[in-house]
Amino acid sequence: MDPAHSVVGFTVRHLGLANIRGRFSEVGGRIEIAEQVERSSVHATIAIASLDTGNALRDAHVRSADFLDAERFPTMEFRGSGLSQASENAWVLDGQLSLHGEVRGVRLEVAYQGVGGDPFGGTRAAFKATTTLNRDDFGVSYNQILRAGAVLIGSEVRVELDIEAVQGTTLPELDVDSGESVSAAL
């Protein structure tokens, strides 16, 4: 996976009224495309401390022991290997998500976005995946009931992944000074 061109985003309801969006900026992993595509696999790691909702106070609270507890659980991991085709460009990937000390089955709806060359002479493929998680399933249960009876934060978290992958074992990097591509190991 190319971390510079991949996004792991999420949406959660706030006060039962609005959606709060955020992302994790540090994501990495490998996608192994098997000759028989259904036997392909994915292993992704996301740094909890890289959470960004655009509000430093909120981000610190979500990283705290009240929510994701980034100090005790610095990463979340997804391992998927049950790929099945749903339609021409739509797939379902079943896997296991390890988050906050809990491991649960997760089903990603995956759309293949295409494959093509990049400016560095490499080959890239793009995928979009979505799922909805219940944060309570992972022991992330902090909440407050407000006087009006509404909860502060919704339990459902919508996850959207835009993943760009590079064929091979290294990622191309641009040498900013010369404008030429150089290669760096993952």
PDB file of C-alpha atoms in Angstrom:
ATOM      1  CA  MET A   1       0.000   0.000   0.000  1.00  0.00           C
ATOM      2  CA  ASP A   2       1.217   3.467  -0.772  1.00  0.00           C
ATOM      3  CA  PRO A   3       0.690   5.407   2.487  1.00  0.00           C
ATOM      4  CA  ALA A   4       1.143   8.767   0.749  1.00  0.00           C
ATOM      5  CA  HIS A   5      -1.797   8.026  -1.561  1.00  0.00           C
ATOM      6  CA  SER A   6      -4.085   6.038   0.732  1.00  0.00           C
ATOM      7  CA  VAL A   7      -6.706   7.410   3.110  1.00  0.00           C
ATOM      8  CA  VAL A   8      -8.460   5.716   6.014  1.00  0.00           C
ATOM      9  CA  GLY A   9     -11.390   7.925   6.960  1.00  0.00           C
ATOM     10  CA  PHE A  10     -14.291   7.615   9.368  1.00  0.00           C
ATOM     11  CA  THR A  11     -17.578   9.304  10.197  1.00  0.00           C
ATOM     12  CA  VAL A  12     -19.442   9.240  13.535  1.00  0.00           C
ATOM     13  CA  ARG A  13     -22.602  11.026  14.687  1.00  0.00           C
ATOM     14  CA  HIS A  14     -22.272  13.814  17.260  1.00  0.00           C
ATOM     15  CA  LEU A  15     -25.252  14.742  19.481  1.00  0.00           C
ATOM     16  CA  GLY A  16     -27.447  12.718  17.138  1.00  0.00           C
ATOM     17  CA  LEU A  17     -27.353  15.733  14.824  1.00  0.00           C
ATOM     18  CA  ALA A  18     -24.179  16.094  12.835  1.00  0.00           C
ATOM     19  CA  ASN A  19     -21.472  13.915  11.346  1.00  0.00           C
ATOM     20  CA  ILE A  20     -17.905  14.337  12.550  1.00  0.00           C
ATOM     21  CA  ARG A  21     -15.290  13.159  10.073  1.00  0.00           C
ATOM     22  CA  GLY A  22     -11.715  12.175  10.656  1.00  0.00           C
ATOM     23  CA  ARG A  23      -8.877  10.173   9.255  1.00  0.00           C
ATOM     24  CA  PHE A  24      -5.780   8.235  10.192  1.00  0.00           C
ATOM     25  CA  SER A  25      -2.761   9.601   8.342  1.00  0.00           C
ATOM     26  CA  GLU A  26      -0.352   6.723   9.048  1.00  0.00           C
ATOM     27  CA  VAL A  27      -1.438   3.567   7.246  1.00  0.00           C
ATOM     28  CA  GLY A  28       0.635   0.827   5.697  1.00  0.00           C
ATOM     29  CA  GLY A  29       0.396  -2.739   4.616  1.00  0.00           C
ATOM     30  CA  ARG A  30       0.498  -5.275   1.848  1.00  0.00           C
ATOM     31  CA  ILE A  31      -2.024  -6.539  -0.641  1.00  0.00           C
ATOM     32  CA  GLU A  32      -1.167  -9.930  -2.079  1.00  0.00           C
ATOM     33  CA  ILE A  33      -3.065 -10.554  -5.319  1.00  0.00           C
ATOM     34  CA  ALA A  34      -3.200 -14.296  -5.908  1.00  0.00           C
ATOM     35  CA  GLU A  35      -3.458 -15.920  -9.319  1.00  0.00           C
ATOM     36  CA  GLN A  36      -6.908 -17.067  -8.222  1.00  0.00           C
ATOM     37  CA  VAL A  37      -8.126 -13.644  -7.058  1.00  0.00           C
ATOM     38  CA  GLU A  38     -10.423 -15.079  -4.354  1.00  0.00           C
ATOM     39  CA  ARG A  39      -7.294 -16.310  -2.540  1.00  0.00           C
ATOM     40  CA  SER A  40      -5.828 -12.804  -2.308  1.00  0.00           C
ATOM     41  CA  SER A  41      -5.022 -11.345   1.095  1.00  0.00           C
ATOM     42  CA  VAL A  42      -4.538  -8.018   2.840  1.00  0.00           C
ATOM     43  CA  HIS A  43      -2.633  -7.013   5.938  1.00  0.00           C
ATOM     44  CA  ALA A  44      -2.926  -3.375   6.995  1.00  0.00           C
ATOM     45  CA  THR A  45      -1.671  -1.492  10.046  1.00  0.00           C
ATOM     46  CA  ILE A  46      -2.939   1.916  11.160  1.00  0.00           C
ATOM     47  CA  ALA A  47      -1.260   4.111  13.795  1.00  0.00           C
ATOM     48  CA  ILE A  48      -3.866   5.247  16.336  1.00  0.00           C
ATOM     49  CA  ALA A  49      -1.843   8.368  17.206  1.00  0.00           C
ATOM     50  CA  SER A  50      -2.220   9.549  13.593  1.00  0.00           C
ATOM     51  CA  LEU A  51      -5.948  10.233  14.158  1.00  0.00           C
ATOM     52  CA  ASP A  52      -6.963  13.680  12.903  1.00  0.00           C
ATOM     53  CA  THR A  53     -10.456  15.203  13.062  1.00  0.00           C
ATOM     54  CA  GLY A  54      -9.288  18.769  12.572  1.00  0.00           C
ATOM     55  CA  ASN A  55      -9.681  19.630  16.272  1.00  0.00           C
ATOM     56  CA  ALA A  56      -6.638  19.116  18.533  1.00  0.00           C
ATOM     57  CA  LEU A  57      -8.637  18.914  21.792  1.00  0.00           C
ATOM     58  CA  ARG A  58     -11.064  16.351  20.368  1.00  0.00           C
ATOM     59  CA  ASP A  59      -8.202  14.359  18.836  1.00  0.00           C
ATOM     60  CA  ALA A  60      -6.386  14.203  22.189  1.00  0.00           C
ATOM     61  CA  HIS A  61      -9.589  13.002  23.877  1.00  0.00           C
ATOM     62  CA  VAL A  62     -10.248  10.304  21.251  1.00  0.00           C
ATOM     63  CA  ARG A  63      -6.620   9.101  21.555  1.00  0.00           C
ATOM     64  CA  SER A  64      -6.988   8.979  25.383  1.00  0.00           C
ATOM     65  CA  ALA A  65      -7.992   6.036  27.575  1.00  0.00           C
ATOM     66  CA  ASP A  66     -11.634   7.218  27.310  1.00  0.00           C
ATOM     67  CA  PHE A  67     -11.698   6.056  23.684  1.00  0.00           C
ATOM     68  CA  LEU A  68      -8.910   4.428  21.648  1.00  0.00           C
ATOM     69  CA  ASP A  69      -6.199   4.460  24.339  1.00  0.00           C
ATOM     70  CA  ALA A  70      -3.337   5.018  21.897  1.00  0.00           C
ATOM     71  CA  GLU A  71      -0.766   4.575  24.656  1.00  0.00           C
ATOM     72  CA  ARG A  72      -1.847   0.970  25.424  1.00  0.00           C
ATOM     73  CA  PHE A  73      -3.022   0.116  21.888  1.00  0.00           C
ATOM     74  CA  PRO A  74      -0.816   2.079  19.463  1.00  0.00           C
ATOM     75  CA  THR A  75      -2.048   0.338  16.305  1.00  0.00           C
ATOM     76  CA  MET A  76      -5.051  -1.336  14.805  1.00  0.00           C
ATOM     77  CA  GLU A  77      -4.579  -4.152  12.306  1.00  0.00           C
ATOM     78  CA  PHE A  78      -6.745  -5.686   9.632  1.00  0.00           C
ATOM     79  CA  ARG A  79      -6.079  -9.106   8.114  1.00  0.00           C
ATOM     80  CA  GLY A  80      -8.369 -10.117   5.290  1.00  0.00           C
ATOM     81  CA  SER A  81      -8.351 -13.233   3.176  1.00  0.00           C
ATOM     82  CA  GLY A  82     -11.941 -14.118   2.327  1.00  0.00           C
ATOM     83  CA  LEU A  83     -12.472 -12.293  -0.981  1.00  0.00           C
ATOM     84  CA  SER A  84     -15.605 -12.963  -3.013  1.00  0.00           C
ATOM     85  CA  GLN A  85     -17.035 -11.221  -6.049  1.00  0.00           C
ATOM     86  CA  ALA A  86     -20.386  -9.452  -5.587  1.00  0.00           C
ATOM     87  CA  SER A  87     -20.661  -7.945  -9.117  1.00  0.00           C
ATOM     88  CA  GLU A  88     -18.404  -6.908 -12.012  1.00  0.00           C
ATOM     89  CA  ASN A  89     -16.286  -4.400 -10.035  1.00  0.00           C
ATOM     90  CA  ALA A  90     -17.573  -5.039  -6.513  1.00  0.00           C
ATOM     91  CA  TRP A  91     -16.101  -7.485  -4.046  1.00  0.00           C
ATOM     92  CA  VAL A  92     -16.517  -8.441  -0.409  1.00  0.00           C
ATOM     93  CA  LEU A  93     -13.455  -8.959   1.776  1.00  0.00           C
ATOM     94  CA  ASP A  94     -13.929 -10.745   5.092  1.00  0.00           C
ATOM     95  CA  GLY A  95     -11.247 -10.352   7.703  1.00  0.00           C
ATOM     96  CA  GLN A  96     -10.315  -9.729  11.310  1.00  0.00           C
ATOM     97  CA  LEU A  97      -9.868  -6.271  12.808  1.00  0.00           C
ATOM     98  CA  SER A  98      -7.742  -5.935  15.932  1.00  0.00           C
ATOM     99  CA  LEU A  99      -8.646  -2.700  17.709  1.00  0.00           C
ATOM    100  CA  HIS A 100      -8.397  -1.639  21.350  1.00  0.00           C
ATOM    101  CA  GLY A 101      -7.365  -5.145  22.442  1.00  0.00           C
ATOM    102  CA  GLU A 102     -10.357  -6.812  20.773  1.00  0.00           C
ATOM    103  CA  VAL A 103     -10.438  -8.884  17.586  1.00  0.00           C
ATOM    104  CA  ARG A 104     -13.680  -9.008  15.605  1.00  0.00           C
ATOM    105  CA  GLY A 105     -14.768 -10.139  12.180  1.00  0.00           C
ATOM    106  CA  VAL A 106     -15.242  -7.298   9.707  1.00  0.00           C
ATOM    107  CA  ARG A 107     -16.683  -7.350   6.200  1.00  0.00           C
ATOM    108  CA  LEU A 108     -15.415  -4.728   3.762  1.00  0.00           C
ATOM    109  CA  GLU A 109     -17.350  -3.851   0.618  1.00  0.00           C
ATOM    110  CA  VAL A 110     -14.588  -3.318  -1.933  1.00  0.00           C
ATOM    111  CA  ALA A 111     -14.752  -1.575  -5.305  1.00  0.00           C
ATOM    112  CA  TYR A 112     -11.887  -2.096  -7.713  1.00  0.00           C
ATOM    113  CA  GLN A 113     -11.021   1.340  -9.159  1.00  0.00           C
ATOM    114  CA  GLY A 114      -8.566   0.250 -11.835  1.00  0.00           C
ATOM    115  CA  VAL A 115      -4.894  -0.251 -12.603  1.00  0.00           C
ATOM    116  CA  GLY A 116      -2.367   1.864 -14.484  1.00  0.00           C
ATOM    117  CA  GLY A 117       1.149   3.160 -14.757  1.00  0.00           C
ATOM    118  CA  ASP A 118       2.646   5.854 -12.588  1.00  0.00           C
ATOM    119  CA  PRO A 119       5.224   8.566 -13.399  1.00  0.00           C
ATOM    120  CA  PHE A 120       7.973   6.403 -11.882  1.00  0.00           C
ATOM    121  CA  GLY A 121       7.558   3.494 -14.305  1.00  0.00           C
ATOM    122  CA  GLY A 122       5.607   1.391 -11.797  1.00  0.00           C
ATOM    123  CA  THR A 123       2.163  -0.142 -11.831  1.00  0.00           C
ATOM    124  CA  ARG A 124      -0.554   0.934  -9.400  1.00  0.00           C
ATOM    125  CA  ALA A 125      -4.011  -0.319  -8.526  1.00  0.00           C
ATOM    126  CA  ALA A 126      -6.713   1.507  -6.606  1.00  0.00           C
ATOM    127  CA  PHE A 127      -9.483   0.227  -4.357  1.00  0.00           C
ATOM    128  CA  LYS A 128     -12.280   1.821  -2.349  1.00  0.00           C
ATOM    129  CA  ALA A 129     -13.646  -0.066   0.645  1.00  0.00           C
ATOM    130  CA  THR A 130     -16.374   0.711   3.160  1.00  0.00           C
ATOM    131  CA  THR A 131     -17.779  -0.838   6.305  1.00  0.00           C
ATOM    132  CA  THR A 132     -19.692   0.154   9.407  1.00  0.00           C
ATOM    133  CA  LEU A 133     -18.344  -0.763  12.837  1.00  0.00           C
ATOM    134  CA  ASN A 134     -20.017  -0.652  16.222  1.00  0.00           C
ATOM    135  CA  ARG A 135     -17.365   0.831  18.502  1.00  0.00           C
ATOM    136  CA  ASP A 136     -18.912  -0.924  21.526  1.00  0.00           C
ATOM    137  CA  ASP A 137     -17.907  -4.261  19.936  1.00  0.00           C
ATOM    138  CA  PHE A 138     -14.280  -3.194  20.417  1.00  0.00           C
ATOM    139  CA  GLY A 139     -14.665  -1.935  23.988  1.00  0.00           C
ATOM    140  CA  VAL A 140     -14.674   1.729  22.918  1.00  0.00           C
ATOM    141  CA  SER A 141     -17.807   2.556  24.891  1.00  0.00           C
ATOM    142  CA  TYR A 142     -17.237   6.019  26.360  1.00  0.00           C
ATOM    143  CA  ASN A 143     -20.334   8.188  26.018  1.00  0.00           C
ATOM    144  CA  GLN A 144     -22.507  10.717  27.794  1.00  0.00           C
ATOM    145  CA  ILE A 145     -26.287  10.903  27.868  1.00  0.00           C
ATOM    146  CA  LEU A 146     -27.449  14.485  27.540  1.00  0.00           C
ATOM    147  CA  ARG A 147     -30.470  16.027  29.292  1.00  0.00           C
ATOM    148  CA  ALA A 148     -32.500  15.756  26.107  1.00  0.00           C
ATOM    149  CA  GLY A 149     -31.825  11.990  26.108  1.00  0.00           C
ATOM    150  CA  ALA A 150     -29.509  12.125  23.121  1.00  0.00           C
ATOM    151  CA  VAL A 151     -26.100  10.480  23.303  1.00  0.00           C
ATOM    152  CA  LEU A 152     -22.999  12.580  22.822  1.00  0.00           C
ATOM    153  CA  ILE A 153     -21.374  10.208  20.311  1.00  0.00           C
ATOM    154  CA  GLY A 154     -22.989   7.589  18.123  1.00  0.00           C
ATOM    155  CA  SER A 155     -21.975   3.937  18.443  1.00  0.00           C
ATOM    156  CA  GLU A 156     -21.821   3.332  14.691  1.00  0.00           C
ATOM    157  CA  VAL A 157     -18.655   4.373  12.899  1.00  0.00           C
ATOM    158  CA  ARG A 158     -18.678   4.491   9.107  1.00  0.00           C
ATOM    159  CA  VAL A 159     -15.223   3.632   7.720  1.00  0.00           C
ATOM    160  CA  GLU A 160     -14.124   4.557   4.183  1.00  0.00           C
ATOM    161  CA  LEU A 161     -10.800   3.491   2.744  1.00  0.00           C
ATOM    162  CA  ASP A 162      -9.250   4.776  -0.462  1.00  0.00           C
ATOM    163  CA  ILE A 163      -6.229   2.596  -1.078  1.00  0.00           C
ATOM    164  CA  GLU A 164      -3.593   2.944  -3.758  1.00  0.00           C
ATOM    165  CA  ALA A 165      -1.171   0.050  -4.070  1.00  0.00           C
ATOM    166  CA  VAL A 166       2.120  -0.215  -5.929  1.00  0.00           C
ATOM    167  CA  GLN A 167       3.203  -3.463  -7.535  1.00  0.00           C
ATOM    168  CA  GLY A 168       6.428  -4.847  -6.057  1.00  0.00           C
ATOM    169  CA  THR A 169       8.212  -4.616  -2.741  1.00  0.00           C
ATOM    170  CA  THR A 170       9.299  -0.966  -2.774  1.00  0.00           C
ATOM    171  CA  LEU A 171       7.569   2.371  -3.082  1.00  0.00           C
ATOM    172  CA  PRO A 172       8.872   5.050  -5.444  1.00  0.00           C
ATOM    173  CA  GLU A 173       9.696   8.356  -3.815  1.00  0.00           C
ATOM    174  CA  LEU A 174      10.287  11.670  -5.501  1.00  0.00           C
ATOM    175  CA  ASP A 175      13.609  13.356  -4.833  1.00  0.00           C
ATOM    176  CA  VAL A 176      12.243  16.849  -4.235  1.00  0.00           C
ATOM    177  CA  ASP A 177      15.558  18.558  -5.032  1.00  0.00           C
ATOM    178  CA  SER A 178      16.106  16.963  -8.444  1.00  0.00           C
ATOM    179  CA  GLY A 179      12.547  16.036  -9.454  1.00  0.00           C
ATOM    180  CA  GLU A 180      13.728  12.493 -10.270  1.00  0.00           C
ATOM    181  CA  SER A 181      12.269   9.339  -8.780  1.00  0.00           C
ATOM    182  CA  VAL A 182      14.202   7.269  -6.283  1.00  0.00           C
ATOM    183  CA  SER A 183      13.125   4.022  -4.671  1.00  0.00           C
ATOM    184  CA  ALA A 184      12.783   3.369  -0.961  1.00  0.00           C
ATOM    185  CA  ALA A 185      12.067   0.081   0.801  1.00  0.00           C
ATOM    186  CA  LEU A 186       8.786  -0.309   2.673  1.00  0.00           C
TER     187      LEU A 186
END
